[in-house]
Amino acid sequence: MPLLEVQDVTVRFGGIVALDGLSFEIEEGHICGLIGPNGAGKTTMFNVVSRIYQPTRGSVRFRDEELLTVPAHGIAKLGIARTFQNLALFPSMTLLENVMVGAHSLGRIGFGRAISRIGAASDNRRTRDHAGDLLHQLGLGALAFKAADGLPFGTLKRLEIARALAAQPKFLLLDEPAAGLPHGEVDGLAETIRGIRDQFDLTVLLVEHHMSMVMGISDRVVVMEFGRKIADGTPAEIQNDERVIEAYLGAPA
Amino acid sequence: MKPLFTIKAGGPTSWAVRVVCAAALVYVLLWIPTSGSNSLIDTATTALTLMGAALSLNLLLGFTGQISLGHSAFFGIGAYTTAVCVTRWGWSPLKTLPIAFAVAFVVGALVSLPALRIKGVYLALVTLTLGVVFPQFIKWPKIEWLTGGSRGLTDTGFKFDKNNRTFELFGWNPWGNLRGENVKPFYFWIAVVIVLIIYLICRGLVKSRVGRSLVAIRDNSTAAAVMGVNLALTKGLVFGLSAAMCALPGSLTAMKGTVTPDTALLTVIGSITFLIVMVVGGAGTLWGPIIGAIVYQFITEKTGDWVEPDKIPSLLRPFFSWSKTPPAAGIFGLSLVVLMFVAPLGLAGFWKQVVGRVVAVVPKPAGSTTLEPTAPSDGIPTWQPEEPLAEQ
């Protein structure tokens, strides 16, 4: 049984069709690359899975449960976490606090217990330690008490991964994690992604334009164009697929 | 520049500082009603009233980022709930506090419904409407039997009677009494308790998972939702709670005896005042509204005295000699401008900056790392960097 089943998903914004009957599946434990030219609908797909957009048609099943009836804030609890292409951090908070918010779905302290302080201090300590460990693991420990505002883009991209991991997800969606990274750091990032997949038993959906990285770490690759899937297979199959070469990869020089 | 002192968060020094500050606070709180003049007690009570309202607004606007210009209405709901319960049904004023809290909570939660869809200036407009409509609603002829219309209600507070009990500790009485001889300290202490309750509610929320989710909503609500924050429920509860807390100081004003719909704090002026107090003190900080209310009340009282030209300090007199009207409002406005220029993050933020130059607080380490946080060089603590994972 696949972990995520996307069936016939269509998203329309006014007259524009962003996703047009898209279907694909992701096996548990895989790193699945999602590639395609700009405007192909990759980020729209992310926003459908994280319930920011409501598709006009179709179904998205996660562990055999229909996602499209779950509210946006219920996704994290199911074990789905994501990062954002253009960063959606909390700039006024420190890195540590950002990651602590990432663990929101694991916490049980509501308004009543927060005001009465019943169990709130121990909850804070637990969350804080958990967040601190994740920051150290992603090499951001030295920056834990700095405000997120104004740090380099690559650092913040990494912070987004740490924040997403704080929810202890089963399924992680990474939206262009290598964008804005200097070339030398891309290999390190690929290593990190593979490392966290193995350590946390993750399934990863990866949108990325950095082809050597996608082809290097993906178990499967889905190629999109104009909101449709045009190919689906192992990296080797995709690299030799004529439609993909024509639409996106370009012919080898 | 390296700070002079380094303090470990949660260490003995930080606890010593806390104890000293708490002792100083208790001393001041006891000194005001026992040794302060009557006008000082009045000033302090007014400052505490503003403090309570600004703290409530701060939870909603400072921390959660939901603007409200309708808090004067919640303040008024508190005042009128108390006034109506006391005058029409003969309740004891203190027993009306929970009712005021509950009524304002319900109204606040209802107002939050549009707030779920709109934000920014649009939300400001919707809540502004509430603030404008409230005094008009009170004057509505059809409910005049309840609210007393534009004349308001009198005798809304405590009944003074020579036989009322007093509480004395060996002849020492910081509480005042309700025999009508010494009532000001009594109001002062009610105000203190109200502010303490509001502060503890805000502090409990802010320093918890809920507080982090509030700031997350303010900073990036989409990301907050993806992290699992229920936006509708959280905003609704915060709106209701903020309104409910704001009703408590409103209740207190009614306890002093009279309520009219044209009382400044019950009109939109009130909303603006709470906003100024909050911003001057520092929005989104726990202590901001507390400092803000003290400073605001101090400036208001000072400049309020300057109605005659010869009462203006000689240093400022030349600047206002052209004015035929009392320059109080102008001086007040100017001092606010100067204040915001010097301390754009409010006085609490300014204080943090100044203290941060001298004292560095090193936070407790987070997680199972054995690395000790080091003294900061730029005021921001750091760890010795580990080998980053990327370069392994």
XYZ file of C-alpha atoms in Angstrom:
645
model
C 0.000 0.000 0.000
C 1.457 3.361 -0.966
C 1.876 6.001 1.753
C 0.387 8.769 -0.347
C -2.051 8.297 -3.201
C -2.928 11.321 -5.306
C -5.822 10.623 -7.652
C -7.121 12.830 -10.402
C -6.509 16.091 -8.498
C -7.616 19.240 -10.304
C -7.065 22.771 -8.985
C -8.501 25.803 -10.766
C -7.803 29.438 -9.978
C -10.440 31.327 -11.945
C -9.796 30.308 -15.529
C -6.320 28.947 -14.897
C -5.907 25.224 -14.382
C -2.976 24.770 -12.013
C -3.365 21.018 -11.614
C -5.134 18.995 -14.278
C -6.124 15.498 -13.206
C -2.820 14.760 -11.504
C -2.310 11.232 -10.169
C 0.735 9.596 -8.599
C 1.733 7.457 -5.661
C 4.575 7.476 -3.173
C 5.827 4.305 -1.523
C 6.668 4.330 2.163
C 10.333 5.012 2.880
C 11.058 6.451 -0.578
C 12.532 9.776 -1.459
C 10.370 10.915 -4.330
C 11.555 13.757 -6.529
C 8.939 16.034 -8.068
C 10.365 17.998 -10.967
C 9.124 20.073 -13.842
C 9.445 23.523 -15.370
C 8.388 26.620 -13.436
C 4.611 26.882 -13.270
C 4.122 23.147 -13.683
C 2.138 23.018 -10.441
C 4.655 21.490 -8.027
C 4.103 23.982 -5.235
C 0.352 23.856 -5.883
C 0.611 20.123 -5.276
C 2.348 20.818 -1.952
C -0.357 23.252 -0.988
C -3.032 20.684 -1.771
C -1.398 18.047 0.410
C -0.892 20.528 3.267
C -4.548 21.628 2.849
C -3.823 25.254 2.000
C -5.661 24.829 -1.344
C -8.880 22.899 -1.780
C -8.906 21.068 -5.123
C -12.001 21.248 -7.292
C -11.830 17.531 -7.926
C -9.924 14.421 -6.942
C -8.754 12.694 -3.820
C -5.562 12.571 -1.774
C -5.199 9.568 0.486
C -2.557 9.328 3.187
C -2.182 5.901 4.817
C -5.556 5.066 3.317
C -7.221 8.080 4.927
C -8.818 10.837 2.850
C -6.835 14.048 3.431
C -9.252 16.412 1.731
C -11.703 16.240 4.626
C -9.022 17.008 7.234
C -8.682 20.683 8.265
C -5.366 22.443 7.579
C -4.318 22.293 11.223
C -5.020 18.545 11.389
C -2.348 17.621 8.855
C 0.576 17.890 11.248
C -1.050 15.481 13.683
C -1.389 12.878 10.922
C 2.355 13.002 10.463
C 2.785 15.328 7.491
C 5.247 18.225 7.679
C 6.538 20.559 5.025
C 8.942 23.355 4.268
C 8.200 26.387 2.124
C 9.839 27.502 -1.081
C 10.088 31.154 -0.085
C 10.469 30.592 3.658
C 7.548 30.841 6.052
C 9.438 31.211 9.300
C 8.505 33.222 12.363
C 10.987 36.090 12.056
C 10.525 37.564 15.524
C 11.340 34.278 17.232
C 14.729 32.732 17.861
C 15.731 29.639 15.928
C 15.012 27.565 19.008
C 11.491 28.989 19.339
C 10.823 28.431 15.647
C 11.579 24.749 16.065
C 9.513 24.640 19.258
C 6.473 25.857 17.304
C 7.200 23.051 14.865
C 6.434 20.627 17.688
C 3.027 22.244 18.283
C 1.045 19.226 17.139
C 2.748 17.001 19.728
C 1.858 19.231 22.691
C -1.145 19.001 24.968
C -0.999 22.336 26.779
C -4.135 24.297 25.891
C -5.470 27.586 27.247
C -6.638 26.131 30.559
C -3.409 24.372 31.399
C -1.279 27.265 30.161
C -3.045 29.737 32.465
C -3.132 27.387 35.438
C 0.476 26.309 34.686
C -0.430 22.654 35.240
C 2.314 20.725 33.474
C 3.274 23.757 31.405
C 6.835 24.067 32.709
C 7.707 20.436 32.072
C 6.105 20.649 28.626
C 8.283 23.685 27.883
C 11.411 21.885 29.030
C 10.659 18.799 26.955
C 9.849 20.780 23.829
C 12.898 22.982 24.292
C 15.275 20.034 24.665
C 13.737 18.304 21.664
C 14.131 21.479 19.595
C 17.687 22.041 20.799
C 18.711 18.521 19.798
C 17.245 18.964 16.316
C 19.070 22.264 15.836
C 22.352 20.681 16.854
C 21.746 17.821 14.518
C 21.198 20.139 11.581
C 24.306 22.108 12.482
C 22.407 25.156 13.713
C 23.064 24.722 17.419
C 25.399 27.696 17.622
C 22.638 29.963 16.362
C 19.875 28.662 18.641
C 19.289 31.942 20.467
C 19.581 34.238 17.471
C 16.448 35.723 15.953
C 15.531 34.092 12.649
C 15.225 37.520 11.045
C 18.224 38.468 8.942
C 20.115 35.171 8.840
C 21.378 33.851 5.478
C 18.843 32.168 3.207
C 20.613 28.814 3.261
C 20.635 28.752 7.063
C 16.931 29.541 7.172
C 16.195 26.775 4.644
C 17.908 24.378 7.006
C 15.933 25.847 9.913
C 12.736 25.051 8.019
C 13.805 21.418 7.820
C 14.530 21.365 11.559
C 11.135 22.935 12.264
C 9.358 20.397 10.078
C 11.186 17.512 11.785
C 10.110 18.788 15.207
C 6.604 17.460 14.541
C 8.064 13.936 14.273
C 6.472 13.460 10.863
C 6.215 10.294 8.806
C 5.996 12.197 5.564
C 8.123 15.247 4.808
C 7.543 17.614 1.901
C 10.586 19.694 0.969
C 9.976 22.612 -1.390
C 13.260 23.505 -3.098
C 15.537 23.023 -0.095
C 18.674 23.655 -2.168
C 17.491 26.941 -3.670
C 19.860 29.733 -2.759
C 22.564 27.410 -1.499
C 26.094 27.805 -2.815
C 27.091 24.843 -4.991
C 29.441 23.392 -2.425
C 26.697 23.006 0.158
C 24.241 21.147 -2.062
C 25.996 17.807 -1.580
C 25.945 18.330 2.171
C 22.224 19.007 2.017
C 21.607 15.853 -0.010
C 23.522 13.940 2.629
C 21.397 15.557 5.361
C 18.151 14.626 3.609
C 19.203 11.025 3.167
C 20.433 10.974 6.773
C 17.188 12.204 8.294
C 15.179 9.854 6.065
C 17.064 6.876 7.485
C 17.137 8.125 11.055
C 13.489 9.179 11.375
C 11.952 6.566 9.029
C 10.682 9.270 6.743
C 9.104 9.289 3.364
C 10.179 12.413 1.497
C 8.588 14.309 -1.370
C 11.196 16.631 -2.802
C 10.640 19.500 -5.211
C 13.958 20.690 -6.556
C 15.479 22.226 -9.655
C 18.947 21.032 -8.787
C 18.983 17.992 -11.102
C 22.108 16.250 -9.883
C 20.745 16.355 -6.353
C 17.277 15.054 -7.303
C 18.683 12.284 -9.483
C 21.259 11.450 -6.853
C 18.995 10.881 -3.874
C 15.543 10.051 -5.278
C 14.200 6.520 -5.388
C 11.528 7.664 -7.819
C 10.968 10.805 -9.804
C 7.646 12.291 -10.930
C 7.810 14.813 -13.747
C 5.100 17.436 -14.195
C 4.263 19.870 -16.941
C 1.231 22.192 -17.159
C -0.366 20.574 -14.116
C -0.125 17.062 -15.514
C 2.195 14.161 -14.882
C 4.247 13.427 -17.969
C 6.542 10.753 -16.564
C 7.098 8.659 -13.490
C 9.948 6.265 -12.814
C 13.422 5.703 -11.424
C 15.978 8.474 -11.993
C 17.640 6.431 -14.716
C 14.352 5.944 -16.588
C 13.492 9.620 -16.270
C 16.862 10.780 -17.580
C 16.303 8.764 -20.735
C 12.642 9.637 -21.238
C 12.269 11.636 -24.433
C 9.260 13.656 -23.311
C 11.051 14.710 -20.146
C 14.171 15.702 -22.035
C 12.087 17.761 -24.405
C 9.944 19.412 -21.723
C 12.431 20.007 -19.000
C 15.884 18.474 -18.933
C 16.994 19.575 -22.349
C 19.040 17.486 -24.778
C 22.587 16.724 -23.646
C 24.951 19.094 -25.395
C 31.305 45.805 23.180
C 31.291 43.026 25.720
C 28.714 43.298 28.509
C 30.170 43.811 31.976
C 28.310 41.041 33.765
C 27.157 37.609 32.739
C 24.232 35.975 34.460
C 23.082 32.416 33.939
C 19.349 32.107 33.392
C 17.859 30.226 36.335
C 21.111 30.551 38.276
C 21.438 31.958 41.825
C 22.191 35.489 40.611
C 19.115 35.618 38.423
C 16.988 34.413 41.333
C 18.527 37.015 43.627
C 17.679 39.751 41.129
C 14.113 38.468 40.917
C 13.660 38.406 44.680
C 15.030 41.938 45.053
C 12.738 43.229 42.287
C 9.706 41.481 43.803
C 10.509 42.920 47.235
C 10.860 46.410 45.786
C 7.518 46.012 44.012
C 5.766 44.893 47.206
C 7.331 47.801 49.073
C 6.072 50.329 46.515
C 2.609 48.737 46.494
C 2.408 49.029 50.284
C 3.938 52.491 50.387
C 1.438 54.091 47.987
C -1.762 53.468 50.003
C -0.182 53.954 53.417
C 2.137 56.918 52.920
C 1.108 58.378 49.575
C -1.186 61.389 49.249
C -4.787 60.897 48.219
C -4.068 62.201 44.743
C -1.163 59.770 44.381
C -3.442 56.860 45.276
C -5.935 58.110 42.685
C -3.202 58.406 40.072
C -1.954 54.923 40.855
C -5.461 53.470 40.615
C -6.002 55.125 37.229
C -2.621 53.865 36.030
C -3.557 50.352 37.144
C -6.880 50.620 35.302
C -5.074 51.549 32.086
C -2.528 48.825 32.777
C -5.214 46.156 32.937
C -6.841 47.296 29.704
C -3.508 47.663 27.885
C -2.354 44.228 29.053
C -5.535 42.679 27.630
C -5.132 44.526 24.343
C -1.488 43.476 24.243
C -2.387 39.785 24.339
C -4.592 40.256 21.274
C -2.654 42.882 19.304
C 0.903 42.662 20.626
C 1.207 38.904 20.718
C -1.407 37.578 18.299
C -1.330 40.470 15.838
C -5.108 40.946 15.705
C -5.820 44.662 15.836
C -8.747 45.880 17.902
C -9.993 49.446 18.211
C -13.053 48.211 20.051
C -11.558 47.527 23.438
C -13.274 50.591 24.894
C -16.526 48.702 24.262
C -15.322 45.683 26.237
C -14.151 48.061 28.968
C -17.632 49.611 28.880
C -19.325 46.224 28.937
C -17.476 45.557 32.185
C -18.488 48.916 33.626
C -22.138 48.538 32.656
C -22.403 44.912 33.752
C -21.261 45.928 37.215
C -23.390 49.078 37.252
C -26.551 47.264 36.173
C -26.050 44.325 38.534
C -25.456 46.668 41.480
C -28.193 49.219 40.821
C -30.966 47.021 39.441
C -30.428 43.824 41.337
C -28.532 44.994 44.399
C -25.509 42.755 43.921
C -22.305 43.267 45.824
C -19.890 44.961 43.361
C -17.087 42.425 43.745
C -19.434 39.569 42.826
C -20.133 41.236 39.474
C -16.524 40.760 38.316
C -16.988 37.162 37.081
C -20.235 38.172 35.360
C -18.493 41.075 33.604
C -15.713 38.691 32.593
C -18.208 36.173 31.164
C -20.386 38.709 29.309
C -17.346 40.362 27.688
C -15.918 36.958 26.788
C -19.066 36.044 24.862
C -19.201 39.400 23.058
C -15.477 39.237 22.305
C -15.753 35.726 20.902
C -18.654 36.847 18.690
C -16.637 39.811 17.410
C -13.837 37.386 16.552
C -16.036 35.715 13.938
C -15.372 38.401 11.297
C -11.763 38.509 12.497
C -11.316 34.966 11.224
C -11.720 36.220 7.656
C -10.244 39.701 7.701
C -7.057 41.250 8.962
C -5.092 44.471 9.198
C -6.869 47.758 8.557
C -10.120 45.983 7.707
C -10.206 44.345 11.114
C -9.316 47.719 12.622
C -12.394 49.204 10.908
C -14.753 46.463 12.054
C -13.613 46.743 15.663
C -13.614 50.541 15.443
C -17.311 50.299 14.590
C -17.839 48.389 17.812
C -16.068 51.092 19.781
C -18.119 53.857 18.130
C -21.446 52.063 18.418
C -21.128 51.061 22.073
C -21.876 54.469 23.694
C -24.714 55.031 21.206
C -26.146 51.626 22.026
C -26.104 52.451 25.742
C -28.069 55.645 24.999
C -30.640 53.767 22.917
C -34.082 54.781 24.324
C -35.410 51.240 24.260
C -32.885 50.021 26.801
C -32.815 53.220 28.836
C -34.715 51.430 31.610
C -31.645 49.259 32.057
C -28.708 51.508 31.277
C -30.023 54.885 32.357
C -29.516 56.359 28.889
C -27.157 59.282 28.412
C -27.456 60.312 32.061
C -25.827 57.067 33.019
C -26.144 55.277 36.325
C -25.260 56.493 39.803
C -24.609 54.628 43.051
C -23.043 51.794 41.093
C -20.349 51.085 43.656
C -19.927 50.042 47.261
C -22.381 51.136 49.936
C -20.598 53.087 52.635
C -21.894 52.494 56.082
C -20.392 53.380 59.447
C -20.939 49.782 60.546
C -18.951 48.178 57.714
C -16.155 45.978 58.930
C -12.522 46.984 58.821
C -9.468 44.801 58.852
C -6.526 45.998 60.904
C -3.256 44.307 61.716
C -2.112 45.678 65.076
C -3.451 49.090 64.212
C -1.816 49.030 60.763
C -4.238 49.322 57.908
C -2.986 49.492 54.343
C -6.351 48.406 52.904
C -8.498 51.431 53.704
C -12.067 50.805 54.767
C -15.597 51.017 53.497
C -16.955 53.173 56.289
C -16.602 56.100 53.940
C -13.593 57.484 55.833
C -10.726 56.029 53.861
C -11.930 54.408 50.633
C -9.149 55.212 48.159
C -6.744 52.456 49.256
C -9.604 50.007 48.925
C -10.052 50.795 45.193
C -6.312 50.762 44.790
C -6.082 47.205 46.079
C -8.946 46.002 43.894
C -7.072 47.487 40.939
C -3.880 45.721 42.030
C -5.659 42.384 42.260
C -7.318 42.860 38.849
C -4.005 43.732 37.191
C -2.330 40.792 38.912
C -4.995 38.399 37.609
C -4.707 39.774 34.074
C -0.916 39.699 34.212
C -0.833 36.096 35.416
C -3.255 34.998 32.689
C -1.133 36.736 30.024
C 2.126 35.430 31.458
C 0.837 31.874 31.701
C -0.284 31.940 28.081
C 2.785 33.677 26.695
C 5.245 31.332 28.371
C 3.670 28.175 27.024
C 2.852 26.247 23.881
C -0.213 28.478 23.444
C 1.860 31.667 23.616
C 4.250 30.362 20.982
C 1.301 29.580 18.733
C -0.038 33.135 19.210
C 3.234 34.707 18.086
C 3.306 32.185 15.240
C -0.127 33.419 14.097
C 1.158 37.000 14.233
C 4.360 36.224 12.321
C 2.998 33.857 9.667
C -0.479 32.428 10.029
C -0.173 29.999 7.097
C 2.922 28.422 8.590
C 1.229 28.350 11.995
C -1.669 26.355 10.530
C 0.726 23.918 8.867
C 2.386 23.408 12.271
C -1.017 22.362 13.602
C -2.339 25.607 15.115
C -6.126 25.776 14.888
C -6.410 29.369 13.680
C -10.166 29.831 14.129
C -10.319 28.380 17.627
C -7.176 30.118 18.854
C -8.144 33.536 17.495
C -11.652 33.162 18.905
C -10.411 32.233 22.370
C -7.809 35.001 22.434
C -10.358 37.574 21.276
C -12.817 36.429 23.936
C -10.210 36.284 26.669
C -8.765 39.673 25.782
C -12.259 41.218 25.850
C -13.071 39.482 29.125
C -9.894 40.703 30.810
C -10.479 44.229 29.537
C -13.907 44.211 31.200
C -12.360 43.820 34.666
C -10.755 47.282 34.920
C -13.978 48.601 33.340
C -15.864 47.032 36.204
C -13.565 48.814 38.625
C -14.460 52.240 37.224
C -18.123 51.456 37.887
C -17.308 50.422 41.452
C -16.169 53.975 42.130
C -19.768 55.166 41.967
C -20.996 56.491 38.603
C -20.997 55.401 34.988
C -22.029 57.448 31.979
C -21.750 56.479 28.318
C -19.654 59.585 27.670
C -16.906 58.671 30.126
C -13.770 59.069 28.002
C -12.497 55.503 28.442
C -15.853 54.081 27.332
C -15.714 55.890 23.988
C -13.284 55.384 21.108
C -10.882 57.653 23.007
C -10.505 54.735 25.405
C -9.452 52.359 22.631
C -6.877 54.858 21.430
C -5.607 55.403 24.959
C -5.121 51.659 25.524
C -3.333 51.482 22.189
C -0.986 54.366 23.081
C -0.220 52.861 26.494
C 0.569 49.520 24.902
C 2.765 50.923 22.125
C 4.643 53.336 24.399
C 5.387 50.518 26.805
C 6.240 47.963 24.153
C 3.807 45.828 22.173
C 4.361 42.105 22.369
C 6.244 42.215 25.660
C 4.812 41.165 29.008
C 6.036 44.205 30.913
C 5.440 46.785 28.177
C 1.867 47.760 29.082
C 2.804 47.925 32.779
C 5.648 50.373 32.180
C 3.584 52.160 29.533
C 0.652 52.793 31.859
C 2.883 54.265 34.572
C 4.701 56.548 32.151
C 1.498 57.535 30.327
C -0.263 58.455 33.558
C 2.798 60.334 34.787
C 3.027 62.450 31.633
C -0.728 63.063 31.601
C -0.750 64.283 35.198
C 2.344 66.438 34.728
C 1.195 68.138 31.561
C -2.375 68.338 32.865
C -1.157 70.761 35.558
C 0.211 73.186 33.028
C -3.008 75.053 32.374
C -1.635 78.447 33.456
C 1.376 79.793 31.554
C 3.330 80.294 34.767
C 2.928 76.648 35.699
C 4.846 75.535 32.627
C 8.490 74.784 33.469
C 10.607 77.797 32.503
C 12.646 75.683 30.116
C 9.586 74.875 27.994
C 7.764 78.232 28.389
C 9.241 80.044 25.355
C 8.061 77.287 23.034
C 4.446 77.646 24.069
C 4.153 81.391 24.733
C 2.300 81.868 21.421
C -0.435 79.507 22.509
C -3.594 80.918 24.055
C -4.928 77.484 24.947
C -3.304 75.284 27.596
C -0.400 73.490 25.929
C -0.940 70.254 27.850
C -2.168 68.222 24.879
C 0.583 69.573 22.624
C 3.327 68.812 25.113
C 1.850 65.412 25.711
C 1.815 64.639 21.996
C 5.357 65.911 21.542
C 6.668 63.805 24.380
C 5.060 60.754 22.788
C 6.768 61.538 19.490
C 10.124 61.928 21.220
C 9.539 58.721 23.151
C 8.736 56.708 20.044
C 11.797 58.170 18.357
C 14.119 57.181 21.185
C 12.426 53.843 21.863
C 10.713 52.577 18.714
C 10.183 49.170 20.334
C 8.558 50.776 23.335
C 10.055 51.377 26.737
C 10.305 47.663 27.508
C 12.353 47.103 24.343
C 14.493 50.150 25.150
C 15.106 48.851 28.668
C 16.153 45.474 27.296
C 18.635 47.128 24.932
C 20.155 49.262 27.672
C 20.394 46.434 30.188
C 21.705 44.104 27.477
C 24.724 46.414 27.123
C 25.637 45.865 30.743
C 24.312 42.452 31.686
C 24.283 39.413 29.445
C 21.888 36.629 30.297
C 23.103 33.218 29.185
C 20.155 30.913 28.609
C 20.027 27.349 29.833
C 21.319 24.870 27.273
C 18.555 23.246 25.241
C 18.724 19.543 24.539
C 21.177 16.832 25.461
C 24.229 18.747 24.299
C 27.104 18.842 26.737
C 28.368 22.103 25.319
C 28.083 25.015 27.702
C 26.642 28.190 26.225
C 29.321 30.860 26.164
C 29.299 34.482 27.161
C 28.149 36.535 24.232
C 30.187 39.193 22.566
C 27.287 41.044 20.977
C 24.610 40.514 23.578
C 23.346 37.366 21.894
C 24.452 34.184 23.583
C 25.907 31.421 21.516
C 27.374 27.960 21.698
C 30.763 26.964 20.499
C 29.849 25.849 17.017
C 29.855 22.119 16.519
C 30.905 20.391 13.359
C 28.005 21.234 11.067
C 26.358 18.157 9.637
C 26.724 19.468 6.117
C 30.490 19.344 6.198
C 30.842 15.812 7.466
